[in-house]
PDB file of C-alpha atoms and ligand atoms in Angstrom:
ATOM      1  CA  MET A   1      34.298  12.884  16.380  1.00 40.00           C
ATOM      2  CA  ALA A   2      32.050  12.087  19.333  1.00 45.00           C
ATOM      3  CA  ALA A   3      28.982  12.361  17.116  1.00 45.00           C
ATOM      4  CA  LEU A   4      30.510   9.994  14.563  1.00 43.00           C
ATOM      5  CA  ALA A   5      31.447   7.483  17.260  1.00 45.00           C
ATOM      6  CA  SER A   6      27.994   7.520  18.748  1.00 46.00           C
ATOM      7  CA  ARG A   7      26.465   7.131  15.303  1.00 46.00           C
ATOM      8  CA  ARG A   8      28.744   4.125  14.767  1.00 45.00           C
ATOM      9  CA  ALA A   9      27.688   2.729  18.109  1.00 44.00           C
ATOM     10  CA  ALA A  10      24.042   3.214  17.160  1.00 44.00           C
ATOM     11  CA  ALA A  11      24.662   1.419  13.866  1.00 44.00           C
ATOM     12  CA  VAL A  12      26.205  -1.519  15.707  1.00 40.00           C
ATOM     13  CA  VAL A  13      23.243  -1.658  18.078  1.00 39.00           C
ATOM     14  CA  LEU A  14      20.863  -1.658  15.110  1.00 42.00           C
ATOM     15  CA  ALA A  15      22.832  -4.388  13.353  1.00 44.00           C
ATOM     16  CA  VAL A  16      22.799  -6.532  16.469  1.00 40.00           C
ATOM     17  CA  ALA A  17      19.088  -5.899  16.929  1.00 43.00           C
ATOM     18  CA  ALA A  18      18.503  -6.960  13.326  1.00 44.00           C
ATOM     19  CA  LEU A  19      20.478 -10.170  13.830  1.00 43.00           C
ATOM     20  CA  VAL A  20      18.599 -10.955  17.007  1.00 43.00           C
ATOM     21  CA  SER A  21      15.248 -10.419  15.352  1.00 47.00           C
ATOM     22  CA  LEU A  22      16.227 -12.548  12.338  1.00 46.00           C
ATOM     23  CA  ALA A  23      17.381 -15.299  14.674  1.00 43.00           C
ATOM     24  CA  ALA A  24      14.067 -15.137  16.546  1.00 45.00           C
ATOM     25  CA  ALA A  25      12.203 -15.220  13.235  1.00 44.00           C
ATOM     26  CA  ALA A  26      14.054 -18.298  12.078  1.00 41.00           C
ATOM     27  CA  GLY A  27      12.890 -20.074  15.188  1.00 46.00           C
ATOM     28  CA  SER A  28       9.206 -19.413  14.802  1.00 89.00           C
ATOM     29  CA  LYS A  29       8.372 -19.848  11.138  1.00 96.00           C
ATOM     30  CA  THR A  30       5.354 -22.064  10.624  1.00 98.00           C
ATOM     31  CA  GLY A  31       5.117 -22.387   6.837  1.00 98.00           C
ATOM     32  CA  GLN A  32       1.363 -21.795   7.145  1.00 98.00           C
ATOM     33  CA  VAL A  33      -0.376 -19.919   4.320  1.00 98.00           C
ATOM     34  CA  THR A  34      -4.127 -19.397   4.195  1.00 98.00           C
ATOM     35  CA  VAL A  35      -5.732 -18.127   0.985  1.00 99.00           C
ATOM     36  CA  PHE A  36      -9.190 -16.796   0.163  1.00 99.00           C
ATOM     37  CA  TRP A  37     -10.975 -18.359  -2.789  1.00 98.00           C
ATOM     38  CA  GLY A  38     -14.306 -17.467  -4.385  1.00 98.00           C
ATOM     39  CA  ARG A  39     -13.937 -13.821  -5.326  1.00 98.00           C
ATOM     40  CA  ASN A  40     -13.267 -14.262  -9.059  1.00 98.00           C
ATOM     41  CA  LYS A  41     -14.512 -16.818 -11.552  1.00 97.00           C
ATOM     42  CA  ASP A  42     -11.165 -16.692 -13.377  1.00 98.00           C
ATOM     43  CA  GLU A  43      -9.086 -17.865 -10.436  1.00 98.00           C
ATOM     44  CA  GLY A  44      -9.445 -21.550 -11.302  1.00 98.00           C
ATOM     45  CA  SER A  45     -11.200 -24.207  -9.296  1.00 98.00           C
ATOM     46  CA  LEU A  46     -10.883 -24.871  -5.601  1.00 98.00           C
ATOM     47  CA  ARG A  47      -9.241 -28.181  -6.440  1.00 98.00           C
ATOM     48  CA  GLU A  48      -6.569 -26.431  -8.512  1.00 98.00           C
ATOM     49  CA  ALA A  49      -5.876 -24.055  -5.638  1.00 98.00           C
ATOM     50  CA  CYS A  50      -5.344 -26.961  -3.261  1.00 98.00           C
ATOM     51  CA  ASP A  51      -3.248 -28.893  -5.784  1.00 98.00           C
ATOM     52  CA  THR A  52      -0.692 -26.081  -6.021  1.00 98.00           C
ATOM     53  CA  GLY A  53       0.619 -27.282  -2.669  1.00 98.00           C
ATOM     54  CA  LEU A  54       1.063 -23.644  -1.655  1.00 98.00           C
ATOM     55  CA  TYR A  55      -1.719 -23.346   0.884  1.00 98.00           C
ATOM     56  CA  THR A  56      -2.337 -24.922   4.256  1.00 98.00           C
ATOM     57  CA  MET A  57      -5.943 -23.680   4.435  1.00 98.00           C
ATOM     58  CA  VAL A  58      -8.421 -22.313   1.907  1.00 98.00           C
ATOM     59  CA  ILE A  59     -11.296 -20.057   2.917  1.00 99.00           C
ATOM     60  CA  ILE A  60     -14.309 -19.940   0.608  1.00 98.00           C
ATOM     61  CA  SER A  61     -15.840 -16.473   0.418  1.00 98.00           C
ATOM     62  CA  PHE A  62     -18.542 -15.323   1.039  1.00 98.00           C
ATOM     63  CA  LEU A  63     -21.812 -16.236   2.665  1.00 98.00           C
ATOM     64  CA  ASP A  64     -22.798 -12.626   2.082  1.00 98.00           C
ATOM     65  CA  VAL A  65     -26.458 -12.528   3.180  1.00 98.00           C
ATOM     66  CA  TYR A  66     -27.704 -13.563   6.626  1.00 98.00           C
ATOM     67  CA  GLY A  67     -29.454 -12.234   9.684  1.00 96.00           C
ATOM     68  CA  GLU A  68     -32.950 -11.597   8.373  1.00 93.00           C
ATOM     69  CA  GLY A  69     -33.919 -15.198   7.795  1.00 92.00           C
ATOM     70  CA  ARG A  70     -32.411 -15.204   4.296  1.00 96.00           C
ATOM     71  CA  TYR A  71     -29.088 -16.747   3.367  1.00 97.00           C
ATOM     72  CA  HIS A  72     -27.053 -16.335   0.217  1.00 98.00           C
ATOM     73  CA  LEU A  73     -23.727 -17.710  -0.941  1.00 98.00           C
ATOM     74  CA  ASP A  74     -21.770 -15.625  -3.468  1.00 98.00           C
ATOM     75  CA  LEU A  75     -19.014 -17.464  -5.325  1.00 98.00           C
ATOM     76  CA  SER A  76     -18.563 -14.875  -8.078  1.00 98.00           C
ATOM     77  CA  GLY A  77     -20.013 -17.127 -10.755  1.00 97.00           C
ATOM     78  CA  HIS A  78     -18.065 -20.292  -9.954  1.00 98.00           C
ATOM     79  CA  PRO A  79     -20.357 -23.254 -10.688  1.00 97.00           C
ATOM     80  CA  VAL A  80     -21.384 -24.497  -7.249  1.00 97.00           C
ATOM     81  CA  GLY A  81     -21.977 -28.046  -8.490  1.00 93.00           C
ATOM     82  CA  GLY A  82     -18.370 -29.255  -8.368  1.00 95.00           C
ATOM     83  CA  VAL A  83     -17.321 -27.483  -5.193  1.00 98.00           C
ATOM     84  CA  GLY A  84     -18.381 -30.260  -2.822  1.00 98.00           C
ATOM     85  CA  ALA A  85     -16.124 -32.774  -4.596  1.00 98.00           C
ATOM     86  CA  ASP A  86     -13.312 -30.219  -4.621  1.00 98.00           C
ATOM     87  CA  ILE A  87     -13.682 -29.666  -0.871  1.00 98.00           C
ATOM     88  CA  LYS A  88     -13.302 -33.393  -0.277  1.00 98.00           C
ATOM     89  CA  HIS A  89     -10.303 -33.473  -2.584  1.00 98.00           C
ATOM     90  CA  CYS A  90      -8.656 -30.585  -0.701  1.00 98.00           C
ATOM     91  CA  GLN A  91      -9.291 -32.317   2.595  1.00 97.00           C
ATOM     92  CA  SER A  92      -7.807 -35.535   1.215  1.00 97.00           C
ATOM     93  CA  VAL A  93      -4.551 -33.735   0.385  1.00 98.00           C
ATOM     94  CA  GLY A  94      -4.467 -32.185   3.846  1.00 97.00           C
ATOM     95  CA  VAL A  95      -5.889 -28.746   3.116  1.00 98.00           C
ATOM     96  CA  PRO A  96      -8.830 -27.808   5.335  1.00 97.00           C
ATOM     97  CA  VAL A  97     -11.549 -25.695   3.740  1.00 98.00           C
ATOM     98  CA  SER A  98     -13.436 -23.047   5.638  1.00 98.00           C
ATOM     99  CA  LEU A  99     -16.330 -20.680   4.828  1.00 98.00           C
ATOM    100  CA  SER A 100     -16.170 -16.944   5.408  1.00 98.00           C
ATOM    101  CA  ILE A 101     -19.274 -14.958   6.293  1.00 98.00           C
ATOM    102  CA  GLY A 102     -19.726 -11.251   5.650  1.00 98.00           C
ATOM    103  CA  GLY A 103     -17.686  -9.497   2.998  1.00 98.00           C
ATOM    104  CA  PHE A 104     -18.093  -6.198   1.184  1.00 98.00           C
ATOM    105  CA  GLY A 105     -21.861  -6.225   0.606  1.00 97.00           C
ATOM    106  CA  ALA A 106     -24.616  -4.699   2.712  1.00 97.00           C
ATOM    107  CA  GLY A 107     -26.769  -7.830   3.088  1.00 98.00           C
ATOM    108  CA  TYR A 108     -25.715  -9.071   6.505  1.00 98.00           C
ATOM    109  CA  SER A 109     -26.318  -8.307  10.147  1.00 98.00           C
ATOM    110  CA  LEU A 110     -26.843 -10.336  13.306  1.00 98.00           C
ATOM    111  CA  PRO A 111     -28.952  -8.056  15.445  1.00 96.00           C
ATOM    112  CA  SER A 112     -30.285 -10.469  18.067  1.00 97.00           C
ATOM    113  CA  ASN A 113     -29.405 -13.653  19.897  1.00 98.00           C
ATOM    114  CA  GLN A 114     -32.074 -15.428  17.899  1.00 98.00           C
ATOM    115  CA  SER A 115     -30.635 -14.307  14.554  1.00 98.00           C
ATOM    116  CA  ALA A 116     -27.239 -15.603  15.717  1.00 98.00           C
ATOM    117  CA  LEU A 117     -28.729 -18.963  16.685  1.00 98.00           C
ATOM    118  CA  ASP A 118     -30.590 -19.086  13.368  1.00 98.00           C
ATOM    119  CA  LEU A 119     -27.375 -18.416  11.456  1.00 98.00           C
ATOM    120  CA  PHE A 120     -25.661 -21.160  13.431  1.00 97.00           C
ATOM    121  CA  ASP A 121     -28.506 -23.499  12.567  1.00 96.00           C
ATOM    122  CA  HIS A 122     -28.223 -22.628   8.886  1.00 97.00           C
ATOM    123  CA  LEU A 123     -24.427 -23.055   8.808  1.00 97.00           C
ATOM    124  CA  TRP A 124     -24.514 -26.307  10.708  1.00 95.00           C
ATOM    125  CA  ASN A 125     -27.188 -27.893   8.545  1.00 96.00           C
ATOM    126  CA  ALA A 126     -26.048 -26.520   5.186  1.00 97.00           C
ATOM    127  CA  TYR A 127     -22.250 -26.899   5.494  1.00 97.00           C
ATOM    128  CA  PHE A 128     -21.329 -29.014   8.513  1.00 94.00           C
ATOM    129  CA  GLY A 129     -22.516 -32.109  10.327  1.00 91.00           C
ATOM    130  CA  GLY A 130     -26.205 -31.285  10.495  1.00 91.00           C
ATOM    131  CA  ARG A 131     -29.066 -32.316   8.251  1.00 92.00           C
ATOM    132  CA  LYS A 132     -32.452 -30.681   8.264  1.00 95.00           C
ATOM    133  CA  PRO A 133     -35.382 -30.995   5.888  1.00 95.00           C
ATOM    134  CA  GLY A 134     -35.723 -27.838   3.838  1.00 92.00           C
ATOM    135  CA  VAL A 135     -32.097 -26.748   4.301  1.00 95.00           C
ATOM    136  CA  ARG A 136     -30.268 -27.104   1.007  1.00 96.00           C
ATOM    137  CA  ARG A 137     -26.632 -28.241   1.087  1.00 97.00           C
ATOM    138  CA  PRO A 138     -24.851 -26.338  -1.717  1.00 98.00           C
ATOM    139  CA  PHE A 139     -21.768 -28.550  -1.387  1.00 98.00           C
ATOM    140  CA  GLY A 140     -23.676 -31.805  -0.918  1.00 97.00           C
ATOM    141  CA  ASP A 141     -22.394 -34.009   1.872  1.00 95.00           C
ATOM    142  CA  ALA A 142     -18.996 -32.273   2.069  1.00 96.00           C
ATOM    143  CA  TRP A 143     -18.396 -31.225   5.676  1.00 94.00           C
ATOM    144  CA  LEU A 144     -16.457 -27.979   5.966  1.00 96.00           C
ATOM    145  CA  ASP A 145     -13.631 -27.381   8.423  1.00 95.00           C
ATOM    146  CA  GLY A 146     -14.352 -23.933   9.760  1.00 96.00           C
ATOM    147  CA  VAL A 147     -16.114 -20.593   9.833  1.00 98.00           C
ATOM    148  CA  ASP A 148     -14.427 -17.247   9.303  1.00 98.00           C
ATOM    149  CA  LEU A 149     -15.829 -13.839  10.195  1.00 98.00           C
ATOM    150  CA  PHE A 150     -14.968 -11.208   7.568  1.00 98.00           C
ATOM    151  CA  LEU A 151     -17.001  -8.269   8.801  1.00 98.00           C
ATOM    152  CA  GLU A 152     -16.803  -4.952   7.016  1.00 97.00           C
ATOM    153  CA  HIS A 153     -19.682  -3.452   8.975  1.00 98.00           C
ATOM    154  CA  GLY A 154     -21.827  -4.105  12.007  1.00 98.00           C
ATOM    155  CA  THR A 155     -23.612  -2.484  14.933  1.00 97.00           C
ATOM    156  CA  ALA A 156     -23.474  -2.695  18.709  1.00 96.00           C
ATOM    157  CA  ALA A 157     -26.513  -5.004  18.565  1.00 97.00           C
ATOM    158  CA  ASP A 158     -24.775  -7.699  16.504  1.00 98.00           C
ATOM    159  CA  ARG A 159     -24.279 -10.974  18.394  1.00 98.00           C
ATOM    160  CA  TYR A 160     -21.272 -12.633  16.790  1.00 98.00           C
ATOM    161  CA  ASP A 161     -20.302 -13.760  20.282  1.00 98.00           C
ATOM    162  CA  VAL A 162     -23.457 -15.879  20.467  1.00 98.00           C
ATOM    163  CA  LEU A 163     -22.679 -17.358  17.041  1.00 98.00           C
ATOM    164  CA  ALA A 164     -19.086 -18.099  18.061  1.00 97.00           C
ATOM    165  CA  LEU A 165     -20.101 -19.803  21.294  1.00 96.00           C
ATOM    166  CA  GLU A 166     -22.659 -21.941  19.501  1.00 95.00           C
ATOM    167  CA  LEU A 167     -20.105 -22.977  16.872  1.00 94.00           C
ATOM    168  CA  ALA A 168     -17.605 -23.807  19.600  1.00 91.00           C
ATOM    169  CA  LYS A 169     -20.103 -26.133  21.241  1.00 89.00           C
ATOM    170  CA  HIS A 170     -20.068 -28.151  18.034  1.00 84.00           C
ATOM    171  CA  ASN A 171     -16.324 -28.354  17.875  1.00 77.00           C
ATOM    172  CA  ILE A 172     -14.914 -31.845  18.371  1.00 63.00           C
ATOM    173  CA  ARG A 173     -14.296 -30.992  22.000  1.00 60.00           C
ATOM    174  CA  GLY A 174     -17.995 -30.410  22.426  1.00 55.00           C
ATOM    175  CA  GLY A 175     -19.424 -33.417  20.628  1.00 55.00           C
ATOM    176  CA  PRO A 176     -19.098 -35.911  17.813  1.00 59.00           C
ATOM    177  CA  GLY A 177     -17.582 -34.786  14.549  1.00 72.00           C
ATOM    178  CA  LYS A 178     -14.345 -33.042  13.772  1.00 83.00           C
ATOM    179  CA  PRO A 179     -12.520 -29.851  14.688  1.00 88.00           C
ATOM    180  CA  LEU A 180     -14.183 -26.649  13.590  1.00 92.00           C
ATOM    181  CA  HIS A 181     -11.667 -23.908  12.978  1.00 94.00           C
ATOM    182  CA  LEU A 182     -13.115 -20.614  14.156  1.00 97.00           C
ATOM    183  CA  THR A 183     -11.317 -17.638  12.614  1.00 98.00           C
ATOM    184  CA  ALA A 184     -11.732 -13.932  11.930  1.00 98.00           C
ATOM    185  CA  THR A 185     -10.221 -11.671   9.291  1.00 98.00           C
ATOM    186  CA  PRO A 186     -10.420  -8.044  10.486  1.00 98.00           C
ATOM    187  CA  ARG A 187      -8.718  -4.901   9.292  1.00 97.00           C
ATOM    188  CA  CYS A 188      -5.661  -4.129  11.390  1.00 97.00           C
ATOM    189  CA  GLU A 189      -7.303  -1.388  13.486  1.00 96.00           C
ATOM    190  CA  PHE A 190      -7.013  -2.101  17.224  1.00 97.00           C
ATOM    191  CA  PRO A 191      -9.103  -2.355  19.268  1.00 97.00           C
ATOM    192  CA  PRO A 192     -11.573  -3.837  16.792  1.00 97.00           C
ATOM    193  CA  ALA A 193     -15.171  -2.632  16.497  1.00 97.00           C
ATOM    194  CA  GLY A 194     -17.315  -3.590  19.498  1.00 97.00           C
ATOM    195  CA  TYR A 195     -19.353  -6.286  17.730  1.00 98.00           C
ATOM    196  CA  LEU A 196     -16.176  -8.121  16.768  1.00 98.00           C
ATOM    197  CA  LYS A 197     -14.413  -7.446  20.057  1.00 98.00           C
ATOM    198  CA  ARG A 198     -17.283  -9.014  21.976  1.00 98.00           C
ATOM    199  CA  ALA A 199     -16.898 -12.161  19.870  1.00 98.00           C
ATOM    200  CA  LEU A 200     -13.110 -12.321  20.132  1.00 98.00           C
ATOM    201  CA  ASP A 201     -13.262 -11.679  23.877  1.00 97.00           C
ATOM    202  CA  THR A 202     -14.913 -15.081  24.267  1.00 95.00           C
ATOM    203  CA  GLY A 203     -11.328 -16.305  23.825  1.00 93.00           C
ATOM    204  CA  ILE A 204     -12.390 -19.227  21.644  1.00 93.00           C
ATOM    205  CA  PHE A 205     -11.098 -18.040  18.279  1.00 96.00           C
ATOM    206  CA  GLU A 206      -8.384 -20.295  16.968  1.00 96.00           C
ATOM    207  CA  ARG A 207      -6.951 -17.814  14.462  1.00 98.00           C
ATOM    208  CA  VAL A 208      -7.150 -14.174  13.489  1.00 98.00           C
ATOM    209  CA  HIS A 209      -5.891 -12.948  10.101  1.00 98.00           C
ATOM    210  CA  VAL A 210      -4.967  -9.268  10.438  1.00 98.00           C
ATOM    211  CA  ARG A 211      -5.272  -7.451   7.124  1.00 98.00           C
ATOM    212  CA  ILE A 212      -2.439  -4.956   6.633  1.00 98.00           C
ATOM    213  CA  TYR A 213      -3.396  -3.876   3.083  1.00 97.00           C
ATOM    214  CA  ASP A 214      -6.100  -1.748   1.434  1.00 96.00           C
ATOM    215  CA  ASP A 215      -6.379   0.651   4.372  1.00 94.00           C
ATOM    216  CA  ALA A 216      -4.112   3.699   4.724  1.00 92.00           C
ATOM    217  CA  ASP A 217      -3.954   3.485   8.519  1.00 91.00           C
ATOM    218  CA  CYS A 218      -3.081  -0.193   8.439  1.00 92.00           C
ATOM    219  CA  GLU A 219      -0.357   0.332   5.908  1.00 90.00           C
ATOM    220  CA  ALA A 220       1.194   2.994   8.147  1.00 91.00           C
ATOM    221  CA  TYR A 221       0.619   1.593  11.626  1.00 95.00           C
ATOM    222  CA  TRP A 222       0.250  -2.152  11.340  1.00 97.00           C
ATOM    223  CA  HIS A 223       3.408  -2.933  13.352  1.00 97.00           C
ATOM    224  CA  THR A 224       1.880  -1.283  16.418  1.00 97.00           C
ATOM    225  CA  ALA A 225      -1.521  -2.828  15.758  1.00 98.00           C
ATOM    226  CA  TRP A 226       0.043  -6.281  15.371  1.00 98.00           C
ATOM    227  CA  ASP A 227       1.727  -6.015  18.771  1.00 97.00           C
ATOM    228  CA  GLU A 228      -1.584  -4.971  20.359  1.00 98.00           C
ATOM    229  CA  TRP A 229      -3.560  -7.757  18.687  1.00 98.00           C
ATOM    230  CA  THR A 230      -1.128 -10.512  19.573  1.00 97.00           C
ATOM    231  CA  ALA A 231      -0.824  -9.328  23.176  1.00 97.00           C
ATOM    232  CA  ALA A 232      -4.595  -9.007  23.656  1.00 98.00           C
ATOM    233  CA  TYR A 233      -5.431 -12.574  22.576  1.00 97.00           C
ATOM    234  CA  PRO A 234      -2.559 -14.836  23.627  1.00 96.00           C
ATOM    235  CA  ALA A 235      -4.587 -18.026  23.076  1.00 95.00           C
ATOM    236  CA  THR A 236      -5.267 -17.129  19.434  1.00 97.00           C
ATOM    237  CA  ARG A 237      -2.837 -17.650  16.529  1.00 97.00           C
ATOM    238  CA  PHE A 238      -2.224 -14.556  14.424  1.00 98.00           C
ATOM    239  CA  TYR A 239      -1.750 -14.550  10.678  1.00 98.00           C
ATOM    240  CA  VAL A 240      -0.546 -11.490   8.800  1.00 98.00           C
ATOM    241  CA  GLY A 241      -2.919 -10.769   5.911  1.00 98.00           C
ATOM    242  CA  MET A 242      -1.244  -9.507   2.720  1.00 98.00           C
ATOM    243  CA  THR A 243      -2.457  -8.847  -0.799  1.00 98.00           C
ATOM    244  CA  ALA A 244      -1.062 -10.758  -3.767  1.00 98.00           C
ATOM    245  CA  SER A 245      -1.913  -7.852  -6.080  1.00 98.00           C
ATOM    246  CA  GLU A 246       0.716  -5.226  -6.737  1.00 97.00           C
ATOM    247  CA  MET A 247      -2.153  -2.933  -7.790  1.00 96.00           C
ATOM    248  CA  THR A 248      -3.721  -3.000  -4.333  1.00 96.00           C
ATOM    249  CA  HIS A 249      -2.760  -0.401  -1.738  1.00 95.00           C
ATOM    250  CA  GLY A 250      -0.493  -1.794   0.917  1.00 96.00           C
ATOM    251  CA  TRP A 251       1.086  -4.454  -1.290  1.00 98.00           C
ATOM    252  CA  VAL A 252       4.409  -5.499   0.235  1.00 98.00           C
ATOM    253  CA  HIS A 253       7.319  -6.335  -2.029  1.00 98.00           C
ATOM    254  CA  PRO A 254       8.532  -9.901  -1.321  1.00 98.00           C
ATOM    255  CA  LYS A 255      11.930  -8.460  -0.337  1.00 98.00           C
ATOM    256  CA  ASN A 256      10.228  -6.434   2.374  1.00 98.00           C
ATOM    257  CA  VAL A 257       8.275  -9.476   3.499  1.00 98.00           C
ATOM    258  CA  TYR A 258      11.684 -11.013   4.150  1.00 98.00           C
ATOM    259  CA  TYR A 259      13.318  -7.949   5.745  1.00 98.00           C
ATOM    260  CA  ASP A 260      10.384  -6.443   7.606  1.00 97.00           C
ATOM    261  CA  VAL A 261       7.054  -8.262   7.741  1.00 98.00           C
ATOM    262  CA  ALA A 262       8.242 -11.753   8.606  1.00 98.00           C
ATOM    263  CA  PRO A 263      10.757 -10.803  11.319  1.00 97.00           C
ATOM    264  CA  SER A 264       8.296  -8.306  12.816  1.00 97.00           C
ATOM    265  CA  VAL A 265       5.323 -10.652  13.034  1.00 98.00           C
ATOM    266  CA  GLN A 266       7.346 -13.678  14.071  1.00 97.00           C
ATOM    267  CA  LYS A 267       8.457 -11.958  17.257  1.00 96.00           C
ATOM    268  CA  ALA A 268       5.052 -12.852  18.661  1.00 97.00           C
ATOM    269  CA  ASP A 269       4.853 -16.261  20.341  1.00 96.00           C
ATOM    270  CA  ASN A 270       1.354 -16.667  18.917  1.00 97.00           C
ATOM    271  CA  TYR A 271       2.381 -15.941  15.327  1.00 98.00           C
ATOM    272  CA  GLY A 272       0.497 -18.337  13.046  1.00 98.00           C
ATOM    273  CA  GLY A 273       1.449 -17.687   9.432  1.00 98.00           C
ATOM    274  CA  PHE A 274       0.487 -15.658   6.363  1.00 98.00           C
ATOM    275  CA  MET A 275      -2.934 -14.986   4.898  1.00 98.00           C
ATOM    276  CA  ILE A 276      -2.994 -14.133   1.202  1.00 98.00           C
ATOM    277  CA  TRP A 277      -5.782 -12.179  -0.501  1.00 98.00           C
ATOM    278  CA  ASP A 278      -6.669 -13.790  -2.792  1.00 98.00           C
ATOM    279  CA  ARG A 279      -6.325 -16.861  -5.000  1.00 98.00           C
ATOM    280  CA  TYR A 280      -7.172 -14.867  -8.158  1.00 98.00           C
ATOM    281  CA  TYR A 281      -4.343 -12.381  -7.719  1.00 98.00           C
ATOM    282  CA  ASP A 282      -2.011 -15.040  -6.407  1.00 98.00           C
ATOM    283  CA  ARG A 283      -2.489 -17.109  -9.520  1.00 98.00           C
ATOM    284  CA  LEU A 284      -1.515 -14.088 -11.647  1.00 98.00           C
ATOM    285  CA  SER A 285       1.437 -12.912  -9.559  1.00 98.00           C
ATOM    286  CA  ASN A 286       2.781 -16.093  -7.919  1.00 98.00           C
ATOM    287  CA  TYR A 287       3.144 -14.029  -4.776  1.00 98.00           C
ATOM    288  CA  THR A 288       2.781 -16.977  -2.421  1.00 98.00           C
ATOM    289  CA  SER A 289       5.513 -18.928  -4.233  1.00 98.00           C
ATOM    290  CA  MET A 290       7.831 -16.001  -3.528  1.00 98.00           C
ATOM    291  CA  VAL A 291       6.922 -15.327   0.104  1.00 98.00           C
ATOM    292  CA  LYS A 292       6.053 -18.780   1.413  1.00 98.00           C
ATOM    293  CA  PRO A 293       9.672 -19.551   2.357  1.00 98.00           C
ATOM    294  CA  TYR A 294       9.454 -16.696   4.885  1.00 98.00           C
ATOM    295  CA  ALA A 295       6.107 -17.721   6.412  1.00 98.00           C
TER     296      ALA A 295
HETATM  297  C1  LIG B   1     -27.934 -13.253  24.580  1.00 68.31           C
HETATM  298  O1  LIG B   1     -26.947 -14.244  24.851  1.00 68.31           O
HETATM  299  C2  LIG B   1     -25.976 -13.817  25.773  1.00 68.31           C
HETATM  300  C3  LIG B   1     -24.852 -14.850  25.802  1.00 68.31           C
HETATM  301  O2  LIG B   1     -25.366 -16.147  25.928  1.00 68.31           O
HETATM  302  C4  LIG B   1     -26.631 -13.569  27.116  1.00 68.31           C
HETATM  303  O3  LIG B   1     -25.667 -13.142  28.062  1.00 68.31           O
HETATM  304  C5  LIG B   1     -27.705 -12.499  26.948  1.00 68.31           C
HETATM  305  O4  LIG B   1     -28.408 -12.343  28.167  1.00 68.31           O
HETATM  306  C6  LIG B   1     -28.680 -12.878  25.852  1.00 68.31           C
HETATM  307  N1  LIG B   1     -29.559 -11.750  25.566  1.00 68.31           N
HETATM  308  C7  LIG B   1     -30.877 -11.896  25.459  1.00 68.31           C
HETATM  309  C8  LIG B   1     -31.628 -10.648  25.134  1.00 68.31           C
HETATM  310  O5  LIG B   1     -31.422 -12.965  25.591  1.00 68.31           O
HETATM  311  C1  LIG B   2       3.551 -17.650 -12.363  1.00 68.31           C
HETATM  312  O1  LIG B   2       3.784 -19.042 -12.486  1.00 68.31           O
HETATM  313  C2  LIG B   2       3.179 -19.629 -13.635  1.00 68.31           C
HETATM  314  C3  LIG B   2       3.343 -21.121 -13.543  1.00 68.31           C
HETATM  315  O2  LIG B   2       4.644 -21.470 -13.140  1.00 68.31           O
HETATM  316  C4  LIG B   2       3.822 -19.017 -14.883  1.00 68.31           C
HETATM  317  O3  LIG B   2       3.239 -19.555 -16.034  1.00 68.31           O
HETATM  318  C5  LIG B   2       3.618 -17.503 -14.843  1.00 68.31           C
HETATM  319  O4  LIG B   2       4.278 -16.887 -15.936  1.00 68.31           O
HETATM  320  C6  LIG B   2       4.117 -16.895 -13.555  1.00 68.31           C
HETATM  321  N1  LIG B   2       3.721 -15.494 -13.511  1.00 68.31           N
HETATM  322  C7  LIG B   2       4.507 -14.542 -13.028  1.00 68.31           C
HETATM  323  C8  LIG B   2       3.950 -13.154 -13.040  1.00 68.31           C
HETATM  324  O5  LIG B   2       5.639 -14.760 -12.611  1.00 68.31           O
END
């Protein structure tokens, strides 16, 4: 009898806790959804992605070679010619467009202050407000809205902090131009690798997208990691990064986005929204259409 009563009491406590967390969630939704674009030629154009009305930011991926004086943009076979016009179109419908550096290749590193300053110089002149003879602008005179760090490897020597500080100086607060959204998209592991931690510890990152998919540890422990991330960087907005592909490890059923992911992440005051990987899978699955109401 006593055991049953205490189990009932526990159930009531759980139910109340669930109500409280749902109430908190309802208060802090943002409706923000960021998507990655550029990883598959068959995902449709950047303009189409923006015209869906689903996304509040699009991140072009990746600038996948840098650090040794060479730079390379990999758009998975998308014709680069029309992208500049598409960027302007996205911006005109209120969707900022950012560029992610790094990715899954081996062609990048940033092993000295000078290489970080050189990368800044390249980014600024090729994609932002700068102009420099000899620096080609792949997207013409389109002026991007941000830089994202998507780093799958690095060493203790890498100076992403120097890059971040230099980019911040060119934010609207630091000079003429427009806001430059500085973001990072790490795996969920906390604390992050030293080269990323040193950059984030500058405290100037606007957003971090924490990937909770495609990594066994993240799938199992992301709730704990999320709490650590959001507590460590209170001035940064945190986005929960989910995959739109049911075939990818760590995919979360939309029902569980509603019952678990959204209420869990929205407990944080600095919750920012959802990040969806990526436009190609999203176009096939319509995942964002299903989960956006919970973002
Ligand atoms: C690199 O830049 C950082 C930050 O500005 C500075 O603290 C450090 O002394 C520099 N290192 C070298 C080797 O110049
Ligand atoms: C996704 O939406 C598109 C357009 O509304 C539709 O044609 C397609 O069948 C949907 N796909 C899935 C898997 O629901």
